Tab-separated table of C-alpha atoms in Angstrom:
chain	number	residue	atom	x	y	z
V	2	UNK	CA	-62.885	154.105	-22.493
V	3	UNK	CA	-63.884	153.165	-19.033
V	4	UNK	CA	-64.098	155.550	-15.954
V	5	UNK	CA	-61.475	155.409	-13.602
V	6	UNK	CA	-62.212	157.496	-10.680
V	7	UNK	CA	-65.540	157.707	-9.702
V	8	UNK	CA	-68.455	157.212	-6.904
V	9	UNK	CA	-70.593	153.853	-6.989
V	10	UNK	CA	-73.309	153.148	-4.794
V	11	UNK	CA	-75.471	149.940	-4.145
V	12	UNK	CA	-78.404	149.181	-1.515
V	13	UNK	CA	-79.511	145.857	0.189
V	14	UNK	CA	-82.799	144.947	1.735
V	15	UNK	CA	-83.222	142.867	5.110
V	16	UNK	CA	-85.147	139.456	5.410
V	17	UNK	CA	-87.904	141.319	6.671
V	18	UNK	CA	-88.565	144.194	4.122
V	19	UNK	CA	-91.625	143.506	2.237
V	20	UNK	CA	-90.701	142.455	-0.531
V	21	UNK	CA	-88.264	140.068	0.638
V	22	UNK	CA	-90.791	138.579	2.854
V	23	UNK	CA	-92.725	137.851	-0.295
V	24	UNK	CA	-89.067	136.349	-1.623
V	25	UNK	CA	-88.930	134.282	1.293
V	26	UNK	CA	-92.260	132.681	0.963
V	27	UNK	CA	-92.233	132.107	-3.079
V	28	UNK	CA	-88.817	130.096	-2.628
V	29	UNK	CA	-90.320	128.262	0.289
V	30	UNK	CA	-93.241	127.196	-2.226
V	31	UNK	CA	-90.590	126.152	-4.337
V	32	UNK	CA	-88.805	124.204	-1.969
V	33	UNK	CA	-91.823	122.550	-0.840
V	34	UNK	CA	-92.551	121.222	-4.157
V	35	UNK	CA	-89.132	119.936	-4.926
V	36	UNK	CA	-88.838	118.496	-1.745
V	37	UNK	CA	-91.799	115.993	-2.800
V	38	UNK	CA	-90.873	115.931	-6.600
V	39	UNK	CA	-87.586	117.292	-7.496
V	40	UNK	CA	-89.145	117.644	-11.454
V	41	UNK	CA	-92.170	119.733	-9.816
V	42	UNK	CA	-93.203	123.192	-11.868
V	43	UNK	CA	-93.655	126.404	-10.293
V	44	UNK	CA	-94.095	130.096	-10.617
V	45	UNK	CA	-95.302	131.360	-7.222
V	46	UNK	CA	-96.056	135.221	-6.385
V	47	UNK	CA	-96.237	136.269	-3.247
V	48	UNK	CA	-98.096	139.858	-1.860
V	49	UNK	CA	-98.021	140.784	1.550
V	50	UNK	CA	-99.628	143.506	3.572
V	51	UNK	CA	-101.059	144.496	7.367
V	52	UNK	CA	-102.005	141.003	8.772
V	53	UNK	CA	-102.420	139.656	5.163
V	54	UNK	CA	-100.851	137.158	2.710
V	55	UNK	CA	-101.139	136.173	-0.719
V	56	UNK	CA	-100.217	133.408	-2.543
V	57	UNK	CA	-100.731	132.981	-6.543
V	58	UNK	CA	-99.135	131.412	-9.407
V	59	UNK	CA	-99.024	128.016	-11.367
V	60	UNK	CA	-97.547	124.559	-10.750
V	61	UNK	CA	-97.385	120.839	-11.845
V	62	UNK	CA	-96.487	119.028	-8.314
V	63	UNK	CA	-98.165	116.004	-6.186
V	64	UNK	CA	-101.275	116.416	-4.496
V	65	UNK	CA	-99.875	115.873	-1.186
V	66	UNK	CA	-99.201	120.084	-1.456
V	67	UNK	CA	-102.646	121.340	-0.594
V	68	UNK	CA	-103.316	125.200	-0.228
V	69	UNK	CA	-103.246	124.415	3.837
V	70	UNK	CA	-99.665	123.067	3.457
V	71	UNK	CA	-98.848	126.352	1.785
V	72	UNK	CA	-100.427	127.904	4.319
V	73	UNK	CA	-98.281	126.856	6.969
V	74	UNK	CA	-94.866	127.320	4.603
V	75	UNK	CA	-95.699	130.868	4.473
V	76	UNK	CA	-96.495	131.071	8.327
V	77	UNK	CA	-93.130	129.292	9.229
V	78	UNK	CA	-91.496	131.905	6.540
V	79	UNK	CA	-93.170	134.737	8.523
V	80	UNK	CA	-92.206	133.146	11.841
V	81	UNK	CA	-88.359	132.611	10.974
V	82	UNK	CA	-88.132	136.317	9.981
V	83	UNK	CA	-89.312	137.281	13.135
V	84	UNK	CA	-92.894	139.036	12.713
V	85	UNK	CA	-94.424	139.082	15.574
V	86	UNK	CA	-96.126	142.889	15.291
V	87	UNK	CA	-99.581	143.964	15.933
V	88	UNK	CA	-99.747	144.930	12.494
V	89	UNK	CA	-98.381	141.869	10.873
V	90	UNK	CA	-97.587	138.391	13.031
V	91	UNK	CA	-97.417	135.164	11.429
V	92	UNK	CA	-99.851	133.262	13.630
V	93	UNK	CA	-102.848	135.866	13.259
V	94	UNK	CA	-102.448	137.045	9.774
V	95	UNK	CA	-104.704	136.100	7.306
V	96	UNK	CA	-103.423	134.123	4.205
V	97	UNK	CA	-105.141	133.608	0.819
V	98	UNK	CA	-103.699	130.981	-1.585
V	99	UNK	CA	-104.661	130.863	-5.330
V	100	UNK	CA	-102.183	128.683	-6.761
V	101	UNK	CA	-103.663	126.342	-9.842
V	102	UNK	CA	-102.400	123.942	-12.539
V	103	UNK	CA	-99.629	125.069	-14.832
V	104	UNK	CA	-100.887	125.648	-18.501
V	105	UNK	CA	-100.355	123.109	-20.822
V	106	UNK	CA	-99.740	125.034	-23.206
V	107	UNK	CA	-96.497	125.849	-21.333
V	108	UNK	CA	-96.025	122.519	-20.501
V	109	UNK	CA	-95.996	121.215	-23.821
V	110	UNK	CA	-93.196	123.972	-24.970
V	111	UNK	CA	-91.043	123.158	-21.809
V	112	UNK	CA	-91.524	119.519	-22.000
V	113	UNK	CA	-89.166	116.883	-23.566
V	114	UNK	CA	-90.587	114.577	-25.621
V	115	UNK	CA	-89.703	112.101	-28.473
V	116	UNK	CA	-86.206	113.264	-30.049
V	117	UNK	CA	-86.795	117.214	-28.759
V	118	UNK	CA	-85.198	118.237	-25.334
V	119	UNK	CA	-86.563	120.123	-22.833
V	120	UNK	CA	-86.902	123.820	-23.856
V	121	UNK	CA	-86.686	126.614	-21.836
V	122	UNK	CA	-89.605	128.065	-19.670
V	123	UNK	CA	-89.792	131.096	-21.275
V	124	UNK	CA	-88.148	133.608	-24.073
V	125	UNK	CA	-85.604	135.805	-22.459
V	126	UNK	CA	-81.883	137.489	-21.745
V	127	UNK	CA	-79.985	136.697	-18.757
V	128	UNK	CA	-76.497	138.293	-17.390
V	129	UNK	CA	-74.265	137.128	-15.083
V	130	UNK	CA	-70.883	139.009	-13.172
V	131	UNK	CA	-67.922	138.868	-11.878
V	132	UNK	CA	-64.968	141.312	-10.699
V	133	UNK	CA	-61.876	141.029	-8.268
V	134	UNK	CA	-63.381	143.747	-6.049
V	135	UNK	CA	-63.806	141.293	-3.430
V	136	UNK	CA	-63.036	137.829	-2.295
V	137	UNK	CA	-66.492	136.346	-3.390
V	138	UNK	CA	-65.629	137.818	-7.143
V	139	UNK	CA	-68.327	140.516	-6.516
V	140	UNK	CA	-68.949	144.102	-6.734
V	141	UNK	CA	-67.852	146.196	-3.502
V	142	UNK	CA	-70.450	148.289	-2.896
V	143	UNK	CA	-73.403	145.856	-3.151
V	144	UNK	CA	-71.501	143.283	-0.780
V	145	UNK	CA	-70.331	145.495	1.708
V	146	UNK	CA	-74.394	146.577	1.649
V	147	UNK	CA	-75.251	142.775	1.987
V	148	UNK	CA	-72.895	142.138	4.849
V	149	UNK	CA	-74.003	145.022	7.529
V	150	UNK	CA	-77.238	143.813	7.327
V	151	UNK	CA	-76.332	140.150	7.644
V	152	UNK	CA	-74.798	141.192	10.516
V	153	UNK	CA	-77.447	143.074	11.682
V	154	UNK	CA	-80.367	140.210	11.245
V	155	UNK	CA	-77.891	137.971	13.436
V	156	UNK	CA	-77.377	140.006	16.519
V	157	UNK	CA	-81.603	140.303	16.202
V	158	UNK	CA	-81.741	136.390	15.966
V	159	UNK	CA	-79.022	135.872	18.475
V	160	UNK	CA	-80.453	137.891	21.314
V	161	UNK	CA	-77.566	140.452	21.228
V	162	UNK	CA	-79.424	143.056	20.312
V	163	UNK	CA	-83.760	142.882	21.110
V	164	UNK	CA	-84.054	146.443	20.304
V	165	UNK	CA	-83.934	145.854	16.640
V	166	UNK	CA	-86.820	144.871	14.079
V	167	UNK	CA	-86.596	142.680	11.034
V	168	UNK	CA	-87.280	145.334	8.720
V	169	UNK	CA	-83.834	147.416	7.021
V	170	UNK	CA	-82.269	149.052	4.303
V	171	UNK	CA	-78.296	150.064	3.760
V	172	UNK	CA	-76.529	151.388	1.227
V	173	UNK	CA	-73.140	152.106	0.704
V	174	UNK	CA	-71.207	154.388	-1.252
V	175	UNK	CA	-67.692	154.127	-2.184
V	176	UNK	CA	-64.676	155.889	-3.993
V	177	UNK	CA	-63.085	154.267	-6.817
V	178	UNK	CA	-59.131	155.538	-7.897
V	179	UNK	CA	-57.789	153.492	-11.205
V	180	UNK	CA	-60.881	151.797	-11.158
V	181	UNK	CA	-60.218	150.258	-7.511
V	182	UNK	CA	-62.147	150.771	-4.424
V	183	UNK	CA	-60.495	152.958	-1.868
V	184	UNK	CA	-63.071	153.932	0.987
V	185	UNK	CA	-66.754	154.702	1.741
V	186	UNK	CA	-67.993	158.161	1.396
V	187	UNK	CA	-71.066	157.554	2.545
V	188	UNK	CA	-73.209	155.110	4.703
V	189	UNK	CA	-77.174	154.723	4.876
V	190	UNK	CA	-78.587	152.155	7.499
V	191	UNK	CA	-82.360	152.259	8.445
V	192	UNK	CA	-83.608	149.181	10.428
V	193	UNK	CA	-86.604	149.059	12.029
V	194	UNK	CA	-86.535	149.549	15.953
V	195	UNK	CA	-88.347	149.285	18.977
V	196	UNK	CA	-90.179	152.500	20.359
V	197	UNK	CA	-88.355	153.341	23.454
V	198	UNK	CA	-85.325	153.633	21.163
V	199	UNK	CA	-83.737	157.016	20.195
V	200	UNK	CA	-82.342	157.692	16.720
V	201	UNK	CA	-78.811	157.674	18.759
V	202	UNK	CA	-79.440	155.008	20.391
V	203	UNK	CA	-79.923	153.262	16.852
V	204	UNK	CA	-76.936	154.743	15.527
V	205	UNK	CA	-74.804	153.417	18.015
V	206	UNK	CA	-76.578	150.310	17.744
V	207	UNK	CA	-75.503	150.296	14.135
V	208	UNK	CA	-71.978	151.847	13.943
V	209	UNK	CA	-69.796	148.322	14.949
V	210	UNK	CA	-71.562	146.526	12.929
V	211	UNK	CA	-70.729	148.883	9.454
V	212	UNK	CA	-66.850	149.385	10.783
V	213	UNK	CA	-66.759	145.460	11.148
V	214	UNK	CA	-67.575	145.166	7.880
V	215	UNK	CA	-65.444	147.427	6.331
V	216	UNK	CA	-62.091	147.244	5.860
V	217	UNK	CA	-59.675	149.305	8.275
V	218	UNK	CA	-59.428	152.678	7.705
V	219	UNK	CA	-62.687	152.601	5.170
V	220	UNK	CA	-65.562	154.521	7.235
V	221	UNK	CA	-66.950	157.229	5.602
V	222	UNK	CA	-66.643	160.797	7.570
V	223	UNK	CA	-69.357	161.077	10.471
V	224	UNK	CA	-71.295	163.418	8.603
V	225	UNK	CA	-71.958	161.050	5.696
V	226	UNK	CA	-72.985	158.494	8.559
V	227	UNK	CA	-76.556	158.386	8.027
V	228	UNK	CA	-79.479	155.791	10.187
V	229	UNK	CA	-82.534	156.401	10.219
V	230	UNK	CA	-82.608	159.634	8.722
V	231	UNK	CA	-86.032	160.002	8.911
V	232	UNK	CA	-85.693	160.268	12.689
V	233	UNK	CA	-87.617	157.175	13.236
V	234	UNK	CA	-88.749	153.401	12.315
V	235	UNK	CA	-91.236	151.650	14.453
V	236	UNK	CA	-93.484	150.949	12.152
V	237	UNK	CA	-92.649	148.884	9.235
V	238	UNK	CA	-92.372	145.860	7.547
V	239	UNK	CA	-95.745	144.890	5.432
V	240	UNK	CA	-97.654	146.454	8.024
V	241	UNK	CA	-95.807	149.601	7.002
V	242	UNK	CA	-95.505	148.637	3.041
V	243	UNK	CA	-97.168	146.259	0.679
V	244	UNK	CA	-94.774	143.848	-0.747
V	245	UNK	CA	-94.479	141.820	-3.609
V	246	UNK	CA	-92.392	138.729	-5.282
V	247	UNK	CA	-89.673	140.181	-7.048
V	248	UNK	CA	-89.324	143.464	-6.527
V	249	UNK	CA	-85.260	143.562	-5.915
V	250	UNK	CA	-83.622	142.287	-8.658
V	251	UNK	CA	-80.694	144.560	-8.440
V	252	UNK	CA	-80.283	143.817	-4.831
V	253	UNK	CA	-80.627	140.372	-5.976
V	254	UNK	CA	-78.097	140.452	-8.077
V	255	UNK	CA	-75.083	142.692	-8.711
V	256	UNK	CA	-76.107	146.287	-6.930
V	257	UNK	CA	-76.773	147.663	-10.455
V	258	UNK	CA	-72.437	147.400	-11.569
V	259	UNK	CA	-73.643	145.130	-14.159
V	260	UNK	CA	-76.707	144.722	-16.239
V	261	UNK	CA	-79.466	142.776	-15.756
V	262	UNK	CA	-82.031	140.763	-18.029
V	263	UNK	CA	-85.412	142.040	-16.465
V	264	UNK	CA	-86.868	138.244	-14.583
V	265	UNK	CA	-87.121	138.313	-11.357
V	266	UNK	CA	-85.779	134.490	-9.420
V	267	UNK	CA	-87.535	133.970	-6.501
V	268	UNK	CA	-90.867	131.527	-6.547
V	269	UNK	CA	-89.371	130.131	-9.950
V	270	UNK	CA	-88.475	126.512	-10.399
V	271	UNK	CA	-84.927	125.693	-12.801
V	272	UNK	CA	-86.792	124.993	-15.402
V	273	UNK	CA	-87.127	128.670	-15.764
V	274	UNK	CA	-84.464	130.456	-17.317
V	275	UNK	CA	-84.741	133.657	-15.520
V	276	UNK	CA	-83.523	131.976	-12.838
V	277	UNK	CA	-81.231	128.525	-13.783
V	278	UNK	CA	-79.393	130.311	-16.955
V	279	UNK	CA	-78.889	133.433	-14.887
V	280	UNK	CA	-77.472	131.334	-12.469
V	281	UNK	CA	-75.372	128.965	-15.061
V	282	UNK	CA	-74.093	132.849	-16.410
V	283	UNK	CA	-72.608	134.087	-12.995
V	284	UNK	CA	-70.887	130.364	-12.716
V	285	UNK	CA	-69.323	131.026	-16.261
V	286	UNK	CA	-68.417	134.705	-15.482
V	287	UNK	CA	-67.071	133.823	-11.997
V	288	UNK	CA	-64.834	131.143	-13.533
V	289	UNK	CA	-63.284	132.917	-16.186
V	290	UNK	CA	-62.598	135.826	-13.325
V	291	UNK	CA	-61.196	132.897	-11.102
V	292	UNK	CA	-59.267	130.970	-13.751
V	293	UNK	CA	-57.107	134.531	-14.295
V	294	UNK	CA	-58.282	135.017	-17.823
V	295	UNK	CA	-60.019	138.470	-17.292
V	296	UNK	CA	-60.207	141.139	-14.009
V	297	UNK	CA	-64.070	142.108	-14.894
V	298	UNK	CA	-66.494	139.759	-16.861
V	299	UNK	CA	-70.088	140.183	-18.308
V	300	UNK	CA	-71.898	137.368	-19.806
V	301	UNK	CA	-75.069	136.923	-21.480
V	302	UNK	CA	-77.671	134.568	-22.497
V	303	UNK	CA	-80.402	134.141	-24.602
V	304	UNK	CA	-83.564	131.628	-25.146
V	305	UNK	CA	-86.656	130.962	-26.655
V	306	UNK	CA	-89.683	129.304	-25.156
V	307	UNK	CA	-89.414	126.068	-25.677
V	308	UNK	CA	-86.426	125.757	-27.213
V	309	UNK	CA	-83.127	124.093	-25.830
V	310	UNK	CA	-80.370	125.868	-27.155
V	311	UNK	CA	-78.822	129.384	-26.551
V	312	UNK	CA	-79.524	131.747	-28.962
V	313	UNK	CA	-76.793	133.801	-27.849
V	314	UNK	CA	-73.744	133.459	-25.948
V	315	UNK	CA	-71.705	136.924	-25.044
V	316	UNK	CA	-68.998	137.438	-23.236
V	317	UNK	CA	-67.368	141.113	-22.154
V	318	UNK	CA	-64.056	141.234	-20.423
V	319	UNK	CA	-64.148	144.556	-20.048
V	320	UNK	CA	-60.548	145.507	-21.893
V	321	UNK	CA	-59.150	143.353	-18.754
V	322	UNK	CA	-59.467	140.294	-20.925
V	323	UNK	CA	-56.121	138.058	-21.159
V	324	UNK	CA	-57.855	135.850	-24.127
V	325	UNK	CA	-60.368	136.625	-26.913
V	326	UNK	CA	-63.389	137.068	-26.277
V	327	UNK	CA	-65.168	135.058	-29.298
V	328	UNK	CA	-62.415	132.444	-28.354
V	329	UNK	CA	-64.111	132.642	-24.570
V	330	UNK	CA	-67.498	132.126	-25.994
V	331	UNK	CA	-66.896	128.688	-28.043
V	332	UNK	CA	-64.392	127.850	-24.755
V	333	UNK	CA	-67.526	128.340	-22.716
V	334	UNK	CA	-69.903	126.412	-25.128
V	335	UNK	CA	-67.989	123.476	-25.356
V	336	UNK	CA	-67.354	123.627	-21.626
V	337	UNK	CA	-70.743	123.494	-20.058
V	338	UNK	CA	-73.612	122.674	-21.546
V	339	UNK	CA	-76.411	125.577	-21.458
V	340	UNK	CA	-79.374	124.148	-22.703
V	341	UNK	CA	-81.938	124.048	-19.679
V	342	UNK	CA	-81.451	120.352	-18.824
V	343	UNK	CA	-77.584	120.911	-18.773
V	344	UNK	CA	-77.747	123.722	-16.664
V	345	UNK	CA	-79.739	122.218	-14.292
V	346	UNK	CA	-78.198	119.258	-14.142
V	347	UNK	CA	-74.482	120.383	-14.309
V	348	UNK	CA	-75.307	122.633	-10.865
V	349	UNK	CA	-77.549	120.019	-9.685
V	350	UNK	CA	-80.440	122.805	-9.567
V	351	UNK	CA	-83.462	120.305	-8.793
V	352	UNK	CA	-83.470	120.471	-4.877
V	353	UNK	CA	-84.939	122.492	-2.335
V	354	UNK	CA	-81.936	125.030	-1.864
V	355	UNK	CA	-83.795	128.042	-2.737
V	356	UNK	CA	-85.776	130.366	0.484
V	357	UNK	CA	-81.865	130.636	1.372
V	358	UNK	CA	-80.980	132.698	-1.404
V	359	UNK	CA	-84.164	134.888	-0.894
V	360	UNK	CA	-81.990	137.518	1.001
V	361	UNK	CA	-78.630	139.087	1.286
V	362	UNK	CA	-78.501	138.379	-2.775
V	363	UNK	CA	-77.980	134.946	-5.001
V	364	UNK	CA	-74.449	135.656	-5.805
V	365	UNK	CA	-71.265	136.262	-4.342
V	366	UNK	CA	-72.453	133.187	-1.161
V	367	UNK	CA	-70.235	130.297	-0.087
V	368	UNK	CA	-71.869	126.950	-1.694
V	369	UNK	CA	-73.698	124.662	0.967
V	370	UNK	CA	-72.579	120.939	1.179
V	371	UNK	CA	-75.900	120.190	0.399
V	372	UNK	CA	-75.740	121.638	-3.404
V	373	UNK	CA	-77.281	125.323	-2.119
V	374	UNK	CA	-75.380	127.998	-4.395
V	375	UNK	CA	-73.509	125.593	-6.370
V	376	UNK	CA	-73.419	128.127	-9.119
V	377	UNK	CA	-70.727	129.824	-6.581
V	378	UNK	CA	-67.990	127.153	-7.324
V	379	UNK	CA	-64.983	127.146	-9.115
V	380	UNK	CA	-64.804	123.954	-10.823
V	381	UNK	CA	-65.019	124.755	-14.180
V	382	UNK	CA	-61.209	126.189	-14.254
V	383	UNK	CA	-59.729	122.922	-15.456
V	384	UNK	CA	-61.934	122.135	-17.741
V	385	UNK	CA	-62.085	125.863	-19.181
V	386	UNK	CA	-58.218	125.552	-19.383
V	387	UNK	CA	-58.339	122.143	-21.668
V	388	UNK	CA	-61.107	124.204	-24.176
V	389	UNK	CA	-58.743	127.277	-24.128
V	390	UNK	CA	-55.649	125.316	-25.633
């Protein structure tokens, strides 16, 4: 028996947190790649630190991307955040790329060849989500969290407000009667800020952007209000924390209301599972949601290295279901085909649409004409409809 009324919290990271730097700059490397050779292979980690950089992984791509043209993809990366600190600025810090061939023995299990198809990248389990909370079909607390700091990094960008830095957290807490969210009980917003700024000065800085988000009538009491709590937030960024590649796979995904399969997305190309199926499973989830035949649904996958099929298909509706859920699972099957080369192909995943989904979460986005978060349509419904009758 599911909760009813409870508390739920979920956090969100800025662009320029550490570890979504080193997001930023894997997906660029990914990007790159495809851009020159939309079949290209990588798996690119990124570590960053005070006025340093570091690039590592494996790929299969043309030899027109040297380490120096890596070198300047992670520079622009740093530059578009906005780093231009002492302790970490993207024209004076200093970058290290190991990046080397992909093993063949990897290549030979992902490959297709003869009468086998292309398997997947690795072994693994992947989940994708989707609820009613919100218009996007995702979890309240997680894209409420999302959304103040979107809001944030564009008054930075903008001009509106100079005062603020690139690096910031939020998290937001809300209520939840009959399984609905009600209101926020709390609010958490640091964000990095220039010296001369007080902690009230930041609040206030802060405080339209959260009610804009909200809906009216939302905002948590003033004493649950919290920025900056540690008083202050000059320092920061990688010159105030090492990041890595990663690192926020709750905050890339869905805030921790549903569960996750372990593989981090960013610096991955489709061919990996960990990202494409994970993808392909919040499509399937979001669709069912969408089509009306559940309020809440969970769905997993499964693979083997270098094998094409599912293992496993699941699907949870979460006793919200309006059809059964083994009958879901063959609907879904025959629906959309889930071996790697399906998935990518059905969501058209072999393009350079990824350093865009390196922040502010992979999910719950409004697809790009140009194919970025395709996996956020809704044009499975009709076809879902002819497998369900």
């Amino acid at each position: 028996m599911s909760l009813k009324n409870y508390l739920f919290t979920s956090e969100s990271v800025s662009e320029g947190h550490p570890d979504k730097v080193c997001d930023r700059i894997s997906d660029a490397v990914v990007d790159a790649y495809l851009t020159a050779d939309p079949y290209a292979r990588v798996a690119c980690e990124t570590l960053v630190t005070t006025n340093r950089i570091v690039l590592a992984g494996e790929t299969r791509g043309p030899a027109s991307i040297t380490k120096d043209r890596l070198e300047d993809v992670a520079r622009e990366c740093v530059r578009q955040i906005g780093y231009e600190q002492e302790g970490f600025h993207w024209a004076r810090a200093h970058v290290d790329v190991y990046v080397h061939s992909q093993s063949a023995d990897i290549a030979v299990g992902v490959d297709a060849a003869g009468n086998k198809d292309e398997g997947a990248g690795d072994q693994g389990i992947m989940f994708g989500y989707a609820c009613r909370e919100t218009e996007v079909y995702m979890p309240a607390p997680l894209h409420f969290s999302h959304a103040i700091l979107r809001s944030l990094a564009e008054a930075r960008h903008s001009g509106a407000e100079p005062g603020l830095g690139p690096d910031a957290k939020s998290q937001v807490t809300l209520e939840y009667r009959d399984g609905k969210p009600v209101r926020a009980t709390s609010i958490v917003v640091s964000t990095q800020h220039a010296a001369h700024l007080s902690q009230d000065d930041v609040r206030e800085i802060v405080r339209p952007h959260v009610l804009n988000v909200l809906p009216k009538g939302w905002m948590c009491p003033e004493k649950e209000f919290y920025v900056n709590p540690t008083g202050r937030f000059v320092i920061g960024g990688p010159d105030g924390d090492s990041g890595l590649t990663g690192r926020k796979i709750i905050v890339d995904t869905y805030g921790g209301a549903a569960p996750h399969g372990g593989g981090a997305f960013s610096g991955k190309d489709p061919t990996k599972v960990d990202r494409s199926a994970a993808y392909a499973a919040r499509y399937l989830a979001k669709n069912i949601v969408a089509g009306g035949w559940a309020d809440r649904c969970t769905i997993q996958l499964s693979y083997a290295i270098g094998v094409a099929k599912p293992l496993s298909v699941y699907v949870d509706t979460h006793e919200t279901g309006k059809v059964d859920e083994q009958k879901l699972s063959k609907a879904l099957i025959k629906a959309m085909d889930l071996s790697p080369r399906g998935i990518r192909e059905h969501l058209k995943l072999n393009r350079p649409i990824y350093a865009r989904t390196s922040s502010y979460g992979h999910f719950g986005r409004a697809p790009d004409p140009d194919g970025g978060f395709s996996w956020e349509r809704l044009d499975l419904i009709e076809r879902l409809k002819s497998e369900l009758h």
